[in-house]
PDB file of C-alpha atoms in Angstrom:
ATOM      1  CA  UNK Q 537      22.877  19.339  29.503  1.00  0.00           C
ATOM      2  CA  UNK Q 538      19.301  19.848  30.631  1.00  0.00           C
ATOM      3  CA  UNK Q 539      17.885  17.100  32.907  1.00  0.00           C
ATOM      4  CA  UNK Q 540      14.489  17.286  31.002  1.00  0.00           C
ATOM      5  CA  UNK Q 541      14.228  17.285  27.197  1.00  0.00           C
ATOM      6  CA  UNK Q 542      11.006  17.734  25.174  1.00  0.00           C
ATOM      7  CA  UNK Q 543      11.143  15.331  22.146  1.00  0.00           C
ATOM      8  CA  UNK Q 544       7.936  16.169  20.651  1.00  0.00           C
ATOM      9  CA  UNK Q 545       4.591  18.185  20.798  1.00  0.00           C
ATOM     10  CA  UNK Q 546       1.714  17.315  18.515  1.00  0.00           C
ATOM     11  CA  UNK Q 547      -1.218  19.922  18.176  1.00  0.00           C
ATOM     12  CA  UNK Q 548      -4.506  18.001  18.074  1.00  0.00           C
ATOM     13  CA  UNK Q 549      -7.906  19.222  17.042  1.00  0.00           C
ATOM     14  CA  UNK Q 550      -6.437  21.776  14.627  1.00  0.00           C
ATOM     15  CA  UNK Q 551      -7.817  23.813  12.957  1.00  0.00           C
ATOM     16  CA  UNK Q 552     -10.951  24.171  15.087  1.00  0.00           C
ATOM     17  CA  UNK Q 553     -13.675  26.570  15.929  1.00  0.00           C
ATOM     18  CA  UNK Q 554     -12.565  29.189  18.243  1.00  0.00           C
ATOM     19  CA  UNK Q 555     -14.760  27.817  21.103  1.00  0.00           C
ATOM     20  CA  UNK Q 556     -13.314  24.252  21.003  1.00  0.00           C
ATOM     21  CA  UNK Q 557     -10.878  22.912  23.427  1.00  0.00           C
ATOM     22  CA  UNK Q 558      -7.040  23.005  22.662  1.00  0.00           C
ATOM     23  CA  UNK Q 559      -5.261  19.653  22.811  1.00  0.00           C
ATOM     24  CA  UNK Q 560      -1.500  19.195  23.014  1.00  0.00           C
ATOM     25  CA  UNK Q 561       0.218  15.927  23.150  1.00  0.00           C
ATOM     26  CA  UNK Q 562       3.661  16.377  24.836  1.00  0.00           C
ATOM     27  CA  UNK Q 563       6.601  13.790  24.800  1.00  0.00           C
ATOM     28  CA  UNK Q 564       9.688  14.420  26.929  1.00  0.00           C
ATOM     29  CA  UNK Q 565      12.568  12.496  28.459  1.00  0.00           C
ATOM     30  CA  UNK Q 566      14.000  12.835  31.991  1.00  0.00           C
ATOM     31  CA  UNK Q 567      17.543  12.107  32.295  1.00  0.00           C
ATOM     32  CA  UNK Q 568      17.899  12.283  36.203  1.00  0.00           C
ATOM     33  CA  UNK Q 569      15.426  11.724  38.979  1.00  0.00           C
ATOM     34  CA  UNK Q 570      13.592  14.875  40.032  1.00  0.00           C
ATOM     35  CA  UNK Q 571      12.554  15.395  43.566  1.00  0.00           C
ATOM     36  CA  UNK Q 572       9.687  17.782  42.764  1.00  0.00           C
ATOM     37  CA  UNK Q 573       7.048  18.006  40.219  1.00  0.00           C
ATOM     38  CA  UNK Q 574       7.337  19.481  36.648  1.00  0.00           C
ATOM     39  CA  UNK Q 575       4.750  22.310  36.172  1.00  0.00           C
ATOM     40  CA  UNK Q 576       3.201  22.553  32.601  1.00  0.00           C
ATOM     41  CA  UNK Q 577       1.099  25.557  31.549  1.00  0.00           C
ATOM     42  CA  UNK Q 578      -0.878  26.336  28.296  1.00  0.00           C
ATOM     43  CA  UNK Q 579      -1.156  30.196  27.885  1.00  0.00           C
ATOM     44  CA  UNK Q 580      -3.168  32.221  25.504  1.00  0.00           C
ATOM     45  CA  UNK Q 581      -1.768  35.643  24.552  1.00  0.00           C
ATOM     46  CA  UNK Q 582      -4.742  38.024  24.677  1.00  0.00           C
ATOM     47  CA  UNK Q 583      -2.936  41.019  23.377  1.00  0.00           C
ATOM     48  CA  UNK Q 584       0.530  41.710  21.908  1.00  0.00           C
ATOM     49  CA  UNK Q 585       0.563  45.074  23.679  1.00  0.00           C
ATOM     50  CA  UNK Q 586       0.432  43.745  27.396  1.00  0.00           C
ATOM     51  CA  UNK Q 587       0.737  40.455  29.381  1.00  0.00           C
ATOM     52  CA  UNK Q 588      -2.470  41.817  31.337  1.00  0.00           C
ATOM     53  CA  UNK Q 589      -4.704  39.896  28.926  1.00  0.00           C
ATOM     54  CA  UNK Q 590      -2.858  36.536  28.962  1.00  0.00           C
ATOM     55  CA  UNK Q 591      -5.020  33.747  30.001  1.00  0.00           C
ATOM     56  CA  UNK Q 592      -3.536  30.510  31.624  1.00  0.00           C
ATOM     57  CA  UNK Q 593      -5.879  28.005  29.988  1.00  0.00           C
ATOM     58  CA  UNK Q 594      -4.545  24.767  31.936  1.00  0.00           C
ATOM     59  CA  UNK Q 595      -1.897  23.862  34.529  1.00  0.00           C
ATOM     60  CA  UNK Q 596      -0.530  20.339  34.975  1.00  0.00           C
ATOM     61  CA  UNK Q 597       1.807  19.004  37.783  1.00  0.00           C
ATOM     62  CA  UNK Q 598       3.605  15.905  36.800  1.00  0.00           C
ATOM     63  CA  UNK Q 599       5.947  14.111  39.074  1.00  0.00           C
ATOM     64  CA  UNK Q 600       8.065  13.291  40.847  1.00  0.00           C
ATOM     65  CA  UNK Q 601       9.827  12.154  37.596  1.00  0.00           C
ATOM     66  CA  UNK Q 602      12.151   9.262  37.303  1.00  0.00           C
ATOM     67  CA  UNK Q 603      14.603   8.866  34.589  1.00  0.00           C
ATOM     68  CA  UNK Q 604      12.685   7.639  31.276  1.00  0.00           C
ATOM     69  CA  UNK Q 605      10.547   8.690  28.394  1.00  0.00           C
ATOM     70  CA  UNK Q 606       6.944  10.044  28.996  1.00  0.00           C
ATOM     71  CA  UNK Q 607       3.947  11.094  27.130  1.00  0.00           C
ATOM     72  CA  UNK Q 608       0.866  13.122  28.300  1.00  0.00           C
ATOM     73  CA  UNK Q 609      -1.853  15.159  26.954  1.00  0.00           C
ATOM     74  CA  UNK Q 610      -2.938  18.491  27.894  1.00  0.00           C
ATOM     75  CA  UNK Q 611      -6.616  19.513  27.294  1.00  0.00           C
ATOM     76  CA  UNK Q 612      -7.265  23.233  27.671  1.00  0.00           C
ATOM     77  CA  UNK Q 613     -10.483  25.070  27.270  1.00  0.00           C
ATOM     78  CA  UNK Q 614     -10.854  27.787  24.771  1.00  0.00           C
ATOM     79  CA  UNK Q 615      -9.831  31.164  25.936  1.00  0.00           C
ATOM     80  CA  UNK Q 616     -12.495  33.494  27.388  1.00  0.00           C
ATOM     81  CA  UNK Q 617     -13.105  36.026  24.628  1.00  0.00           C
ATOM     82  CA  UNK Q 618     -14.524  38.330  27.264  1.00  0.00           C
ATOM     83  CA  UNK Q 619     -10.994  38.914  28.715  1.00  0.00           C
ATOM     84  CA  UNK Q 620      -9.419  39.576  25.347  1.00  0.00           C
ATOM     85  CA  UNK Q 621      -9.563  43.266  23.950  1.00  0.00           C
ATOM     86  CA  UNK Q 622     -12.365  43.247  21.191  1.00  0.00           C
ATOM     87  CA  UNK Q 623      -9.886  44.427  18.536  1.00  0.00           C
ATOM     88  CA  UNK Q 624      -7.633  41.473  19.324  1.00  0.00           C
ATOM     89  CA  UNK Q 625     -10.196  38.680  19.066  1.00  0.00           C
ATOM     90  CA  UNK Q 626      -9.706  38.199  15.393  1.00  0.00           C
ATOM     91  CA  UNK Q 627      -6.296  38.315  13.809  1.00  0.00           C
ATOM     92  CA  UNK Q 628      -2.915  36.749  14.871  1.00  0.00           C
ATOM     93  CA  UNK Q 629      -1.740  36.061  18.502  1.00  0.00           C
ATOM     94  CA  UNK Q 630       0.256  33.334  20.227  1.00  0.00           C
ATOM     95  CA  UNK Q 631      -0.225  30.152  22.242  1.00  0.00           C
ATOM     96  CA  UNK Q 632       2.453  29.173  24.789  1.00  0.00           C
ATOM     97  CA  UNK Q 633       3.400  25.996  26.366  1.00  0.00           C
ATOM     98  CA  UNK Q 634       5.830  26.169  29.286  1.00  0.00           C
ATOM     99  CA  UNK Q 635       7.478  24.077  31.633  1.00  0.00           C
ATOM    100  CA  UNK Q 636       8.896  24.945  34.998  1.00  0.00           C
ATOM    101  CA  UNK Q 637      10.512  23.109  37.898  1.00  0.00           C
ATOM    102  CA  UNK Q 638      10.518  24.548  41.446  1.00  0.00           C
ATOM    103  CA  UNK Q 639       8.826  27.726  40.299  1.00  0.00           C
ATOM    104  CA  UNK Q 640      11.362  28.482  37.628  1.00  0.00           C
ATOM    105  CA  UNK Q 641      10.489  28.321  33.978  1.00  0.00           C
ATOM    106  CA  UNK Q 642      13.037  26.454  31.943  1.00  0.00           C
ATOM    107  CA  UNK Q 643      11.421  25.922  28.347  1.00  0.00           C
ATOM    108  CA  UNK Q 644       8.873  27.827  26.401  1.00  0.00           C
ATOM    109  CA  UNK Q 645       7.291  26.662  23.131  1.00  0.00           C
ATOM    110  CA  UNK Q 646       5.180  29.430  21.289  1.00  0.00           C
ATOM    111  CA  UNK Q 647       2.957  29.105  18.286  1.00  0.00           C
ATOM    112  CA  UNK Q 648       1.310  31.836  16.207  1.00  0.00           C
ATOM    113  CA  UNK Q 649      -2.341  31.449  16.346  1.00  0.00           C
ATOM    114  CA  UNK Q 650      -4.661  32.835  13.447  1.00  0.00           C
ATOM    115  CA  UNK Q 651      -8.211  33.364  14.313  1.00  0.00           C
ATOM    116  CA  UNK Q 652     -10.469  34.375  11.340  1.00  0.00           C
ATOM    117  CA  UNK Q 653     -13.744  33.953   9.859  1.00  0.00           C
ATOM    118  CA  UNK Q 654     -14.542  30.873   7.637  1.00  0.00           C
ATOM    119  CA  UNK Q 655     -17.244  32.733   5.779  1.00  0.00           C
ATOM    120  CA  UNK Q 656     -15.702  34.937   2.867  1.00  0.00           C
ATOM    121  CA  UNK Q 657     -18.559  37.374   3.350  1.00  0.00           C
ATOM    122  CA  UNK Q 658     -17.502  37.946   7.018  1.00  0.00           C
ATOM    123  CA  UNK Q 659     -13.849  38.135   5.939  1.00  0.00           C
ATOM    124  CA  UNK Q 660     -14.887  40.775   3.485  1.00  0.00           C
ATOM    125  CA  UNK Q 661     -16.927  42.774   5.919  1.00  0.00           C
ATOM    126  CA  UNK Q 662     -16.157  41.820   9.434  1.00  0.00           C
ATOM    127  CA  UNK Q 663     -18.803  42.772  11.890  1.00  0.00           C
ATOM    128  CA  UNK Q 664     -17.809  45.469  14.703  1.00  0.00           C
ATOM    129  CA  UNK Q 665     -18.438  42.935  17.451  1.00  0.00           C
ATOM    130  CA  UNK Q 666     -16.789  39.625  16.685  1.00  0.00           C
ATOM    131  CA  UNK Q 667     -19.132  36.654  16.066  1.00  0.00           C
ATOM    132  CA  UNK Q 668     -17.499  33.840  18.189  1.00  0.00           C
ATOM    133  CA  UNK Q 669     -19.415  31.162  16.724  1.00  0.00           C
ATOM    134  CA  UNK Q 670     -18.313  31.884  13.298  1.00  0.00           C
ATOM    135  CA  UNK Q 671     -14.639  32.134  14.177  1.00  0.00           C
ATOM    136  CA  UNK Q 672     -12.063  29.483  13.135  1.00  0.00           C
ATOM    137  CA  UNK Q 673      -8.703  28.949  15.163  1.00  0.00           C
ATOM    138  CA  UNK Q 674      -5.629  27.773  13.394  1.00  0.00           C
ATOM    139  CA  UNK Q 675      -2.495  27.145  15.463  1.00  0.00           C
ATOM    140  CA  UNK Q 676       0.618  27.316  13.331  1.00  0.00           C
ATOM    141  CA  UNK Q 677       1.992  23.968  14.566  1.00  0.00           C
ATOM    142  CA  UNK Q 678       4.839  23.687  12.010  1.00  0.00           C
ATOM    143  CA  UNK Q 679       6.394  26.882  13.060  1.00  0.00           C
ATOM    144  CA  UNK Q 680       7.098  26.764  16.802  1.00  0.00           C
ATOM    145  CA  UNK Q 681       9.379  29.238  18.499  1.00  0.00           C
ATOM    146  CA  UNK Q 682      11.366  27.522  21.261  1.00  0.00           C
ATOM    147  CA  UNK Q 683      12.928  29.427  24.119  1.00  0.00           C
ATOM    148  CA  UNK Q 684      15.209  27.680  26.403  1.00  0.00           C
ATOM    149  CA  UNK Q 685      16.452  28.929  29.800  1.00  0.00           C
ATOM    150  CA  UNK Q 686      19.269  27.771  32.120  1.00  0.00           C
ATOM    151  CA  UNK Q 687      18.192  25.791  35.038  1.00  0.00           C
ATOM    152  CA  UNK Q 688      19.992  24.070  37.818  1.00  0.00           C
ATOM    153  CA  UNK Q 689      17.155  21.574  38.790  1.00  0.00           C
ATOM    154  CA  UNK Q 690      18.522  19.787  41.815  1.00  0.00           C
ATOM    155  CA  UNK Q 691      22.127  20.672  41.217  1.00  0.00           C
ATOM    156  CA  UNK Q 692      24.232  23.539  42.699  1.00  0.00           C
ATOM    157  CA  UNK Q 693      23.477  27.085  41.119  1.00  0.00           C
ATOM    158  CA  UNK Q 694      25.393  27.954  38.007  1.00  0.00           C
ATOM    159  CA  UNK Q 695      26.110  31.301  36.349  1.00  0.00           C
ATOM    160  CA  UNK Q 696      23.497  33.584  35.228  1.00  0.00           C
ATOM    161  CA  UNK Q 697      20.855  32.350  32.812  1.00  0.00           C
ATOM    162  CA  UNK Q 698      21.303  32.931  29.017  1.00  0.00           C
ATOM    163  CA  UNK Q 699      18.008  32.556  27.013  1.00  0.00           C
ATOM    164  CA  UNK Q 700      18.277  30.977  23.562  1.00  0.00           C
ATOM    165  CA  UNK Q 701      15.659  30.973  20.966  1.00  0.00           C
ATOM    166  CA  UNK Q 702      15.161  29.016  17.824  1.00  0.00           C
ATOM    167  CA  UNK Q 703      12.787  27.732  15.309  1.00  0.00           C
ATOM    168  CA  UNK Q 704      12.084  23.983  15.358  1.00  0.00           C
ATOM    169  CA  UNK Q 705      10.346  22.401  12.226  1.00  0.00           C
ATOM    170  CA  UNK Q 706       8.081  19.450  12.632  1.00  0.00           C
ATOM    171  CA  UNK Q 707       7.728  16.425  10.341  1.00  0.00           C
ATOM    172  CA  UNK Q 708       4.033  17.436   9.501  1.00  0.00           C
ATOM    173  CA  UNK Q 709       1.673  20.156   9.924  1.00  0.00           C
ATOM    174  CA  UNK Q 710       0.573  19.024  13.527  1.00  0.00           C
ATOM    175  CA  UNK Q 711       3.842  18.159  15.228  1.00  0.00           C
ATOM    176  CA  UNK Q 712       7.330  19.091  15.839  1.00  0.00           C
ATOM    177  CA  UNK Q 713      10.648  17.515  16.786  1.00  0.00           C
ATOM    178  CA  UNK Q 714      12.553  19.300  19.654  1.00  0.00           C
ATOM    179  CA  UNK Q 715      16.020  19.097  20.949  1.00  0.00           C
ATOM    180  CA  UNK Q 716      16.861  19.164  24.731  1.00  0.00           C
ATOM    181  CA  UNK Q 717      15.575  22.147  26.876  1.00  0.00           C
ATOM    182  CA  UNK Q 718      16.895  23.849  29.570  1.00  0.00           C
ATOM    183  CA  UNK Q 719      14.492  28.335  33.034  1.00  0.00           C
ATOM    184  CA  UNK Q 720      12.742  31.594  33.797  1.00  0.00           C
ATOM    185  CA  UNK Q 721       9.908  32.559  36.208  1.00  0.00           C
ATOM    186  CA  UNK Q 722       6.171  32.686  35.426  1.00  0.00           C
ATOM    187  CA  UNK Q 723       3.710  34.118  37.925  1.00  0.00           C
ATOM    188  CA  UNK Q 724       0.469  32.901  36.300  1.00  0.00           C
ATOM    189  CA  UNK Q 725      -2.580  31.392  38.159  1.00  0.00           C
ATOM    190  CA  UNK Q 726      -2.587  27.706  39.068  1.00  0.00           C
ATOM    191  CA  UNK Q 727      -5.422  25.612  37.692  1.00  0.00           C
ATOM    192  CA  UNK Q 728      -6.233  21.978  38.388  1.00  0.00           C
ATOM    193  CA  UNK Q 729      -4.026  19.524  36.533  1.00  0.00           C
ATOM    194  CA  UNK Q 730      -5.594  17.764  33.542  1.00  0.00           C
ATOM    195  CA  UNK Q 731      -2.794  15.619  32.053  1.00  0.00           C
ATOM    196  CA  UNK Q 732      -2.924  12.103  31.572  1.00  0.00           C
ATOM    197  CA  UNK Q 733       0.737  10.848  31.706  1.00  0.00           C
ATOM    198  CA  UNK Q 734       2.162   7.451  30.677  1.00  0.00           C
ATOM    199  CA  UNK Q 735       5.514   6.159  30.603  1.00  0.00           C
ATOM    200  CA  UNK Q 736       6.626   5.298  27.137  1.00  0.00           C
ATOM    201  CA  UNK Q 737       8.156   1.914  26.208  1.00  0.00           C
ATOM    202  CA  UNK Q 738      11.698   1.954  24.824  1.00  0.00           C
TER     203      UNK Q 738
END
């Protein structure tokens, strides 16, 4: 059983203009006290061809964590369109919410993101260079892809990790209910934390 279990993720401000911030309200439970911080990241996949264009939009360090239920919000800036291949700005990509402990990822929640023009004329005849101010971003919050990885946390090492993937449907278009999670490495850059955490009442 994993020591940390995500219980829900609520995608706020969605759909929204491409340049607006991305807001995720995360709820999770911790079953045992953890010595170190949990590291949460919001990652925008810039291209399906290579990870070179992935952008870490926000990083939050939370902890040390005691047993209990918690809720916090990550507010990430919009991706830098200049770092996305021009042909990949419009269309379908992915947004990732990851959590790591002691530098090792143990859960990843992925969402498809559809970026398109709201103006029918621009949909019919899109400009060669994307007009960012005209683009609308829609995170498919009701169809997350959850990948869990084995993690020993503060226990003795166990056998080799076995990733498990699955779809988890939400109760509405902007949220989802998740079962317990459990690690993989992620070598992205570390930004300042922007999470406001609170302990939830039972």
